Coordinates of C-alpha atoms and ligand atoms in Angstrom, one line a residue:
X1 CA 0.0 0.0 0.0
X2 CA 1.5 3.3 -0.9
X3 CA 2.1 5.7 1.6
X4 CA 2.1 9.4 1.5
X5 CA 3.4 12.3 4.1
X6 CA 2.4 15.5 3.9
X7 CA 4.6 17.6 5.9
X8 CA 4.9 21.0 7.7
X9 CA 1.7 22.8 6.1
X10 CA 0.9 26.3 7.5
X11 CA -2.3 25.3 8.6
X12 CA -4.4 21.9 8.5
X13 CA -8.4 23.3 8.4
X14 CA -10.1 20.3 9.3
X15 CA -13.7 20.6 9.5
X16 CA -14.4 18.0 12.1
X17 CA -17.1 18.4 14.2
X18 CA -15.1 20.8 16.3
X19 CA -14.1 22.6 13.5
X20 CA -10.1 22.2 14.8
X21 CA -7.0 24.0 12.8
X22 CA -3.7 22.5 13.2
X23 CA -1.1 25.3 12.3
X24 CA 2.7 24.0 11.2
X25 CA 1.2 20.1 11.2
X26 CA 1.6 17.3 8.9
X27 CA -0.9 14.6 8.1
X28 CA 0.1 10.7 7.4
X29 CA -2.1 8.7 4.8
X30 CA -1.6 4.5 3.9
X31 CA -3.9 3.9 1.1
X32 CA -6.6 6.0 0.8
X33 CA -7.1 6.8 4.5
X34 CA -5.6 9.3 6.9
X35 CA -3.7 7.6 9.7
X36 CA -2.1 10.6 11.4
X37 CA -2.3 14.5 11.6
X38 CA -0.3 15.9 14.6
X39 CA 3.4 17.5 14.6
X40 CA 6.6 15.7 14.4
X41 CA 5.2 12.5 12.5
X42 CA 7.9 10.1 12.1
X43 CA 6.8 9.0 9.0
X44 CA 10.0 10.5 6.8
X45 CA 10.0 7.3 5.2
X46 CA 6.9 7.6 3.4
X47 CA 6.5 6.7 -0.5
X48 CA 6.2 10.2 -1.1
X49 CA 7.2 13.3 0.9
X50 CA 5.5 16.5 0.4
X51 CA 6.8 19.6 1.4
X52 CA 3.5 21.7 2.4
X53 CA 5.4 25.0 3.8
X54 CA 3.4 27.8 3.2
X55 CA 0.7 26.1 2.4
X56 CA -2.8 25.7 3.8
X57 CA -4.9 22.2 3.7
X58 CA -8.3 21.9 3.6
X59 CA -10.8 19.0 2.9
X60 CA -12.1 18.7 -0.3
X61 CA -15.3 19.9 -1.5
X62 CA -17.9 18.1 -2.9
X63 CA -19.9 19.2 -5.0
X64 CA -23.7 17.8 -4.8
X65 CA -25.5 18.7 -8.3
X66 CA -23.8 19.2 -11.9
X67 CA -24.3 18.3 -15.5
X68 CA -21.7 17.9 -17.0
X69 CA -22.7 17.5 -20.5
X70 CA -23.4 21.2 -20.4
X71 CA -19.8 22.4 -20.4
X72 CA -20.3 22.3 -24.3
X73 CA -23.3 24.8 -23.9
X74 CA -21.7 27.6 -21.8
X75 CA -22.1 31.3 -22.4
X76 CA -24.7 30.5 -25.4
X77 CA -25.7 34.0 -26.3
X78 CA -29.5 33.1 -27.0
X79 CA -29.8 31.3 -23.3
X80 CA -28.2 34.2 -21.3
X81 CA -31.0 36.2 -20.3
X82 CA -33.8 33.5 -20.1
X83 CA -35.6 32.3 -16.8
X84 CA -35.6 28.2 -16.7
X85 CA -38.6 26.9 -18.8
X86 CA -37.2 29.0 -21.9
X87 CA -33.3 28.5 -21.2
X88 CA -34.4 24.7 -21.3
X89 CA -36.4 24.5 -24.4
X90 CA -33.5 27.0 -26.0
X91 CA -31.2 24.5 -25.1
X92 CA -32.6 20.9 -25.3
X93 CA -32.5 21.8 -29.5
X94 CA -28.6 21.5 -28.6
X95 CA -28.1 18.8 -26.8
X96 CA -30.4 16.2 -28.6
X97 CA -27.1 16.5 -30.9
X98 CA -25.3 15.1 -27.8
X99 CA -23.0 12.0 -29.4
X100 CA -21.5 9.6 -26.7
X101 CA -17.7 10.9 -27.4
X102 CA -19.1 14.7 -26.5
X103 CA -20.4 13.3 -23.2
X104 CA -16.9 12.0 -22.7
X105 CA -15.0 15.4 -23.6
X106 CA -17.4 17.9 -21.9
X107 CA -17.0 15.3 -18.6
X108 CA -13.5 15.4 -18.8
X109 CA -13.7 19.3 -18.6
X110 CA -15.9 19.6 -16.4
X111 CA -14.5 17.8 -13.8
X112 CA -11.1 19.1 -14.6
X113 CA -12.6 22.0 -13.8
X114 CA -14.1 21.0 -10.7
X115 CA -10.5 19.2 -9.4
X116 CA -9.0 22.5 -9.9
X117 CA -11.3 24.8 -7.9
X118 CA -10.5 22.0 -4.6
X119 CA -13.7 19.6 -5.2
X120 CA -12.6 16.0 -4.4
X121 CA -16.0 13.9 -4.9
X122 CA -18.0 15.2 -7.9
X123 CA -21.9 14.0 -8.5
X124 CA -23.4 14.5 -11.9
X125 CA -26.9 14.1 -12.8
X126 CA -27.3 12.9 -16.2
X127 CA -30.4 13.1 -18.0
X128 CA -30.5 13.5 -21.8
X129 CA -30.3 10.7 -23.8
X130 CA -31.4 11.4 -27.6
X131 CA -33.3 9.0 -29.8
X132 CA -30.9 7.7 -32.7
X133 CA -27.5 8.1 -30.4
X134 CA -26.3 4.6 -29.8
X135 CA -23.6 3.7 -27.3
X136 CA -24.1 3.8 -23.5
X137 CA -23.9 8.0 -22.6
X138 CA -23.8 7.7 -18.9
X139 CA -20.3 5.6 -19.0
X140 CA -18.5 7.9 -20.8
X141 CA -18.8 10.2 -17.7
X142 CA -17.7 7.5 -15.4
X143 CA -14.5 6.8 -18.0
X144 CA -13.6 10.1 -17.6
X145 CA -13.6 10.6 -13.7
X146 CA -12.0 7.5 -13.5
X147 CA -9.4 9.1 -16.0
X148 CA -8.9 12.0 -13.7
X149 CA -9.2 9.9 -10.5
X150 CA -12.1 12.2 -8.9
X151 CA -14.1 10.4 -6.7
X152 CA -18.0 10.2 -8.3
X153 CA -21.2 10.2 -7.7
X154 CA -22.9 9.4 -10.8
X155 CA -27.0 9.6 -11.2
X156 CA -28.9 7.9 -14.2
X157 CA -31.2 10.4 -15.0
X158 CA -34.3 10.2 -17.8
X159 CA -36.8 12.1 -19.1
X160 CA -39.9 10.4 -20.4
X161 CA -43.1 13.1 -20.5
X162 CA -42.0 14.6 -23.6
X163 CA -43.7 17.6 -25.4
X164 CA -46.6 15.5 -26.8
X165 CA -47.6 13.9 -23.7
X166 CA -48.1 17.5 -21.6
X167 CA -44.2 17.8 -20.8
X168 CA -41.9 20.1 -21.5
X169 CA -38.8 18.8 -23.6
X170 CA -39.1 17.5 -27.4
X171 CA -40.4 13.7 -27.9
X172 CA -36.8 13.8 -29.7
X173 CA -34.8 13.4 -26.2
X174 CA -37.5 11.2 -24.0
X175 CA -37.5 7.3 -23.7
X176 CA -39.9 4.6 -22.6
X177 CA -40.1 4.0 -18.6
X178 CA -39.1 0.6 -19.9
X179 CA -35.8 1.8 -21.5
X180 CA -34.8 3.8 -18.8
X181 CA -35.0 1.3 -16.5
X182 CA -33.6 -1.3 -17.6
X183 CA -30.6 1.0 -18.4
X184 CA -30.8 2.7 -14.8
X185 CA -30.7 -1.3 -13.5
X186 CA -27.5 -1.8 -16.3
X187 CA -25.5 0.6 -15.1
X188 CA -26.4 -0.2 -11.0
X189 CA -25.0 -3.4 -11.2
X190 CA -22.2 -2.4 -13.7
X191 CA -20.6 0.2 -11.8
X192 CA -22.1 0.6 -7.9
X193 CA -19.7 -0.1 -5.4
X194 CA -20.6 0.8 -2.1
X195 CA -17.8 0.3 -0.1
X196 CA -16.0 2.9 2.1
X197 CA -13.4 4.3 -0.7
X198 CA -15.5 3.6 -3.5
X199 CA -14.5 5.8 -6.5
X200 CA -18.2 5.4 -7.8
X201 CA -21.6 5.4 -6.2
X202 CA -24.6 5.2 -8.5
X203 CA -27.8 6.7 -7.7
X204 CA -30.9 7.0 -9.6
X205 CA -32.6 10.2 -10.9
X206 CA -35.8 11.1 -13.2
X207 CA -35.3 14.8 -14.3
X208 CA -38.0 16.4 -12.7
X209 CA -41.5 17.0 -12.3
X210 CA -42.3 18.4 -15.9
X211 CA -40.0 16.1 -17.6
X212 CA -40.8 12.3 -16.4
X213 CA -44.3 10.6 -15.6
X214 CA -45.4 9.9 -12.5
X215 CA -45.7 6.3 -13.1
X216 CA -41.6 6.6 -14.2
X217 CA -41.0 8.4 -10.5
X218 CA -43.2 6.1 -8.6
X219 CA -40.9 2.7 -10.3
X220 CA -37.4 4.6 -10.6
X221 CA -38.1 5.0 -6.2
X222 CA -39.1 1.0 -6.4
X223 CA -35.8 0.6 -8.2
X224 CA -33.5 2.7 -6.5
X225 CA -34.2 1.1 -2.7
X226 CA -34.4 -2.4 -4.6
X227 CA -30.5 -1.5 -4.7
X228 CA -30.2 0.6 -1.5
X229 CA -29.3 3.8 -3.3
X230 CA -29.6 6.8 -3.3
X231 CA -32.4 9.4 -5.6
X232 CA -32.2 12.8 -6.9
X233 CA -34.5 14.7 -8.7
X234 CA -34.7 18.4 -9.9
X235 CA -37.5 20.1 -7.1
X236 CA -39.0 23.4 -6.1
X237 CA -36.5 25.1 -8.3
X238 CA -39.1 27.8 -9.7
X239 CA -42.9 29.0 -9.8
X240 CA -43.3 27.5 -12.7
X241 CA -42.6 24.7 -11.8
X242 CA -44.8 24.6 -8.7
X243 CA -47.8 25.5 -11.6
X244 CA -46.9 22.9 -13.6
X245 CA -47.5 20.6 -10.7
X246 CA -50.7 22.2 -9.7
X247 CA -52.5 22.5 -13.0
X248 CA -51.0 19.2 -14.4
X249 CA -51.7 17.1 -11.1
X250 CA -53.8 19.3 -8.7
X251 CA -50.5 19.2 -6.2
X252 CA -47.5 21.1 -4.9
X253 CA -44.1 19.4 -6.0
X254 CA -43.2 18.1 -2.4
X255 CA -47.3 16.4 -2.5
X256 CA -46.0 14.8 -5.8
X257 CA -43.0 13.2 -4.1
X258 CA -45.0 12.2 -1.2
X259 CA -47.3 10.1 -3.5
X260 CA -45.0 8.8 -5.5
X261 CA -42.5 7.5 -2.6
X262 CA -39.5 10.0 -3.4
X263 CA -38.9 11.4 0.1
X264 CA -36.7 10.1 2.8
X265 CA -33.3 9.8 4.1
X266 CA -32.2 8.5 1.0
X267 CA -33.7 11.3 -1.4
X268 CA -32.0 14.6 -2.0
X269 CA -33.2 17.0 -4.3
X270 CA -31.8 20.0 -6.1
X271 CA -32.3 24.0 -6.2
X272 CA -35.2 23.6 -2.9
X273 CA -36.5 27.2 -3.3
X274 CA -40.0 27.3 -3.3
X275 CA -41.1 25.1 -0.5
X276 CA -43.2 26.8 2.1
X277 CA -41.9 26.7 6.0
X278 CA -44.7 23.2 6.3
X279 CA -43.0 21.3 3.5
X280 CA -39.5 22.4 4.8
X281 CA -40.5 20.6 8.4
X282 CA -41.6 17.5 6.9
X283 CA -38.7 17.2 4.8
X284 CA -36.1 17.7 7.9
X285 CA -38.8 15.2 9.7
X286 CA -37.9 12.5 6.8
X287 CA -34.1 13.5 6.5
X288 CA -34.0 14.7 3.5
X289 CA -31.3 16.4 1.8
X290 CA -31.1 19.7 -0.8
X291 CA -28.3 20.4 -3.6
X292 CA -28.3 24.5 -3.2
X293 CA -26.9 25.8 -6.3
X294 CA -26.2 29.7 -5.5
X295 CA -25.0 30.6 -9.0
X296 CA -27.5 28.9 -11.2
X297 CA -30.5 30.4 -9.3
X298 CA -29.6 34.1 -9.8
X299 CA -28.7 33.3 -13.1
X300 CA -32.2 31.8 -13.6
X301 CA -33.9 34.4 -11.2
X302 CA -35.4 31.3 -10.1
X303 CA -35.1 33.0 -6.4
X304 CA -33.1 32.3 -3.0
X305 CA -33.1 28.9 -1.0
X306 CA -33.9 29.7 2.3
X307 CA -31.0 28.1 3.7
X308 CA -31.5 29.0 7.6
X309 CA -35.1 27.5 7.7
X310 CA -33.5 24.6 5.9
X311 CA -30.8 24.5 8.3
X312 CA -33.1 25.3 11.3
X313 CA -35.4 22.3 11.1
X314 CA -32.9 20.0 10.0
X315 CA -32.9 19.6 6.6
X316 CA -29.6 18.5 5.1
X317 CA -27.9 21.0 3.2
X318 CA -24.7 20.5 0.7
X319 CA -23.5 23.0 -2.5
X320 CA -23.5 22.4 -5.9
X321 CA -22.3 24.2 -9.0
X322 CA -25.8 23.1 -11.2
X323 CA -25.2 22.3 -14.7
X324 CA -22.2 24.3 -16.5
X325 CA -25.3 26.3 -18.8
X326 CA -26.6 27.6 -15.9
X327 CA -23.4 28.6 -13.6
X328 CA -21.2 28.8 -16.5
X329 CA -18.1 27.4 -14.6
X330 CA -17.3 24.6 -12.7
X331 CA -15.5 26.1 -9.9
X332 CA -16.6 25.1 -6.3
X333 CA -14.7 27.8 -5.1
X334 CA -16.0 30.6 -6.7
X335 CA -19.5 29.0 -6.1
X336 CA -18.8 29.2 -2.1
X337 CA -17.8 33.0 -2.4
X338 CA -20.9 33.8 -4.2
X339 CA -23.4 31.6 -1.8
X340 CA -21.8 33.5 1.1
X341 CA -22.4 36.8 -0.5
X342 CA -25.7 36.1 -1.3
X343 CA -27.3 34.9 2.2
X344 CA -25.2 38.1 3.5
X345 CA -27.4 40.0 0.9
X346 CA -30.5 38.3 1.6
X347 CA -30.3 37.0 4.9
X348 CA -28.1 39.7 7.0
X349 CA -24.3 40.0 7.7
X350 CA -24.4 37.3 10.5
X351 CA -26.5 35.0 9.0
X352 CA -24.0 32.4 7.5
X353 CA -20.1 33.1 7.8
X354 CA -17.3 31.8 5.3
X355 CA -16.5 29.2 7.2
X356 CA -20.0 28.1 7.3
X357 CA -19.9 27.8 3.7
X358 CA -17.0 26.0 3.9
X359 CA -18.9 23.0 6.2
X360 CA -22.0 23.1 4.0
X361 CA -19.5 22.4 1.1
X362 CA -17.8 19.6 2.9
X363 CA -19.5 18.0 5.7
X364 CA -22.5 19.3 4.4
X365 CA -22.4 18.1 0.9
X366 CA -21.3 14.2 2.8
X367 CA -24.6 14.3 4.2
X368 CA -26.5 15.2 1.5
X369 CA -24.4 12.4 -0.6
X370 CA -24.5 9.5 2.8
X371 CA -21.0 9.3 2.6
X372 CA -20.1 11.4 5.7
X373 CA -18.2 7.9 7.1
X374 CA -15.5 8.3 4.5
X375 CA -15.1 12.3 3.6
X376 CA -16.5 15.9 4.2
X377 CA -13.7 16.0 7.1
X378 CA -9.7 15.7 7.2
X379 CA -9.8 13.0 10.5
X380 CA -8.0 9.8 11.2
X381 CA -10.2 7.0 9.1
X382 CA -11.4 9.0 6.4
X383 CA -10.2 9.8 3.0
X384 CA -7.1 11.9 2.1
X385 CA -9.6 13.8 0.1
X386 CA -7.7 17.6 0.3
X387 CA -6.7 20.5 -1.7
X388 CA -4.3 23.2 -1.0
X389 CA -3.9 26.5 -1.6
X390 CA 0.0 28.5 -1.4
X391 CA -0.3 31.2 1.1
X392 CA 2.4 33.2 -0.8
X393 CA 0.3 33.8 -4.0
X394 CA 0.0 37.8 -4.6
X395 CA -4.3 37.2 -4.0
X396 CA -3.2 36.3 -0.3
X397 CA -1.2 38.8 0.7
X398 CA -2.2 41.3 3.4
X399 CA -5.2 38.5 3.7
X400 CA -3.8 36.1 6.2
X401 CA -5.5 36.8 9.2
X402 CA -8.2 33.8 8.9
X403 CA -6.8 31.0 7.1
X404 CA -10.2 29.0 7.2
X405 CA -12.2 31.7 5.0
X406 CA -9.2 32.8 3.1
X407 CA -10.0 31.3 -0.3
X408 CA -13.5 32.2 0.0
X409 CA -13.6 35.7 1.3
X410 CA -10.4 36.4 -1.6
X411 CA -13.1 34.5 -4.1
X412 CA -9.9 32.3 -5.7
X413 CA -11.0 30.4 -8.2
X414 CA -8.6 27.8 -7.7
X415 CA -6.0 25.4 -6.2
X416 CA -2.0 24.7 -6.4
X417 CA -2.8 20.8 -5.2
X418 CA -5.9 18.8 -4.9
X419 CA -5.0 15.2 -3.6
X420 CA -8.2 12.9 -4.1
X421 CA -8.1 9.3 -1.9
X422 CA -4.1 9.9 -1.0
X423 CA -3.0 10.2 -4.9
X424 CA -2.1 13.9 -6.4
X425 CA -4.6 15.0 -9.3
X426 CA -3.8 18.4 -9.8
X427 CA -0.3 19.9 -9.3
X428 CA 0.7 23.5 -9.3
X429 CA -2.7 23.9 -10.0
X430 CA -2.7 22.0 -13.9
X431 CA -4.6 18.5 -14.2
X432 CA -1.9 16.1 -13.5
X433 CA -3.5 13.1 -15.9
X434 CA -4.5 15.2 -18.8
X435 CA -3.0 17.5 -21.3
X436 CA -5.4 20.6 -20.7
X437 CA -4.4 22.6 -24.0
X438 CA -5.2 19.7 -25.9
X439 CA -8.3 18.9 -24.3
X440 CA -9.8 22.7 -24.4
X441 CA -8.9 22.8 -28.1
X442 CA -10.9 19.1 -28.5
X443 CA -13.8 20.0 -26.2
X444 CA -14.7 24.0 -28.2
X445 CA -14.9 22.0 -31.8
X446 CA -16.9 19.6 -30.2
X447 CA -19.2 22.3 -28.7
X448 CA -19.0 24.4 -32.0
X449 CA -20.3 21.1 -33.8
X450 CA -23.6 20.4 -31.5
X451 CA -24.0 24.3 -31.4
X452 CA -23.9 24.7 -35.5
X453 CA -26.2 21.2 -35.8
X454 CA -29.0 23.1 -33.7
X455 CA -28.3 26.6 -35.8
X456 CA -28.8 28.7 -32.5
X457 CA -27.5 31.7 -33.5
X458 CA -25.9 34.7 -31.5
X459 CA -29.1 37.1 -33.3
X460 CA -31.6 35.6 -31.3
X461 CA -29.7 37.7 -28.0
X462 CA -32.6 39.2 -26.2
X463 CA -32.1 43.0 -25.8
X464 CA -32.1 44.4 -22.3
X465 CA -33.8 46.9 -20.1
X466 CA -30.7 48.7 -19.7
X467 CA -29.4 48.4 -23.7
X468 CA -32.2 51.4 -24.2
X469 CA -30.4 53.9 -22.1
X470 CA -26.3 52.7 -22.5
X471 CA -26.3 54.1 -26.2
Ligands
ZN501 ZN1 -29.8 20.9 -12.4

């Protein structure tokens, strides 16, 4: 087993439960696990020796809600300025060009992207599969994280209420229920491994309320405990959403779940906005858990999650970057300087601290995920899951009076080292397994192609309020 010492770091920021620092320490890891943090480790011996002078550790993030496949369809002019229901059906005309290699590429950069902004365990909900595409989308994803060596968290998403059957995408990216689940049950028991390092968990995830059938939601929960894991579905991300629901099925979104078995300890949905303070009891009651995706909701204008009522009654909170169309980055970083600046804004300047962030983006996200055994924390027994940032970059200096918040309050984007399950992945902050200039130049063609395919065109900007008065 290969061993690793990391030695001498200017701070260890640990995020246990007593949220202990350990300033000038070094940290010992066999394996995948941590077997020692202290001072003075006499472990000089170790199969590798880092030097961490200077530097500042902290446990790697994880981020709880992406889609990857949406790196290709960043910064699209025409689905800038768009609330959800119209940013979707501008953009599902672009991804029903979606071709298995693109879903490897656009993985590959997301989650380089991701490993580079300190996030250690990536999950990915993945939900478009076009008619006509053959090949098996969903295991490119997993090909490429376990090219990168990020630890994943896979869903098998679906659509199946397409436009002609009262939903909202085109009949051109829906399947059967009966597709979708034998493929959910395919890829299960091809690549779930529930041990306590495992590099891939599987869960199972029908798109969201608008999108899949009730019938599909009510067999996909069936399915998912028949395997004893986990389910994530889109929820309560905007009001029109919740009208859908009402007018479609004469119930909220959370009275939807309820009927259809998808609430519980093992359920975690994304966005959570528009729950009322009832629905947000019951759901702490049940142990549920809720993505919050700061970036993609003021992009949307879908509206703030009401993280202290969340928090308050016990509703398990973790951060996620949402899809890269809606964020358009992949940074977990820069996603935990803007959730902290936007509960300051909305909730008052003592109503959720940097370091706050910092747990719901760690031990928080572990929660959300059931996996807070193995990460969310740097302790003895858990993963070497880390990243670390050089104290001595020019952003830090005349900062260093709080090394927990530093990154955070600075807003860095990213990392010099990011260490996932005791093995470096990124180094002086470039991707350690992957040539990046080579894979940026593959990933825009591919992106040009899907975009040029669905002839979306830069004229179909919408104009602005302002535009009228900046002449
Ligand atoms: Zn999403």
């Amino acid at each position: 087993m290969k061993t690793m010492l990391i030695k001498n770091a200017r701070n260890i920021i640990t995020m246990d439960r007593e949220r202990r620092q350990y300033p000038g320490a070094s940290m010992y890891i066999e394996g995948q696990e941590i077997k020692a943090i202290g001072s003075n480790l006499p472990y000089e011996t170790a199969d590798t020796v880092i030097d961490a002078r200077d530097k500042i550790i902290f446990p790697g993030l994880i981020n709880t809600h992406h889609h990857l496949y949406q790196t290709f369809t960043r910064n699209i002019p025409a689905a800038q300025d768009c609330e959800l229901f119209d940013w979707l059906l501008t953009l599902y005309d672009i991804w029903k060009h979606l071709r298995p290699e693109d879903v490897y590429v656009s993985a590959m950069v997301g989650l380089g992207e991701l490993l580079k902004s300190g996030c250690t365990t990536a999950s990915d909900h993945f939900y478009v599969f076009p008619n006509g595409v053959s090949g098996e989308l969903i295991d490119e994803e997993i090909r490429a994280a376990s090219e990168l060596g990020i630890r994943f968290f896979p869903t098998r998403g679906s659509m199946s209420l397409g436009r002609s059957k009262g939903g909202l995408p085109p009949d051109e990216v829906v399947q059967t229920d009966e597709a979708i689940l034998r493929d959910t049950r395919r890829v299960i028991e091809t690549y779930h491994d529930s041990s306590k390092f495992s590099m891939v968990r599987v869960g199972v995830a029908p798109c969201s309320p608008f999108s899949v059938s009730r019938d599909l939601l009510r067999e996909s929960a069936a399915l998912a405990r028949s395997y004893q894991v986990r389910m994530h579905t889109h929820l309560a991300e905007t009001k029109d959403e919740e009208d859908f629901c009402v007018e479609t099925y004469g119930m909220r979104p959370l009275q939807l779940m309820e009927e259809t078995n998808w609430i519980g300890n093992d359920v975690w949905y994304a966005h959570g906005i528009w729950f009322n303070d009832e629905e947000i009891i019951k759901m702490g009651n049940c142990g549920c858990g809720v993505a919050h995706c700061p970036s993609s909701n003021m992009k949307l204008s879908s509206g703030t999650f009401p993280i202290l009522k969340m928090l308050e009654n016990g509703v398990k909170v973790g951060l996620g970057v949402d899809g890269s169309a809606s964020n358009d980055a992949s940074s977990m970083l820069l996603e935990l300087k803007v959730m902290n600046l936007l509960h300051k804004l909305q909730h008052g300047s003592t109503a959720l601290s940097a370091e706050d962030c910092l747990y719901v983006a760690t031990r928080g996200s572990a929660k959300v995920l059931g996996w807070e055994d193995s990460i969310g924390s740097l302790e003895v027994g858990k993963a070497a899951d880390l990243f670390m940032i050089d104290s001595k970059r020019l952003e830090f200096a005349g900062a260093l009076f709080d090394d927990a918040s530093l990154p955070i309050i600075t807003g860095t984007a990213q990392v010099d080292m990011t260490i996932v399950g005791g093995k470096v992945v990124v180094k002086d902050g470039r991707l350690v397994n992957v040539e990046e200039e080579r894979l940026a130049e593959s990933a825009q063609l591919a992106a040009n192609r899907m975009v040029e395919l669905a002839n979306v065109h830069s004229s179909k900007k919408k104009k602005s309020t302002a535009s009228r008065f900046l002449k």
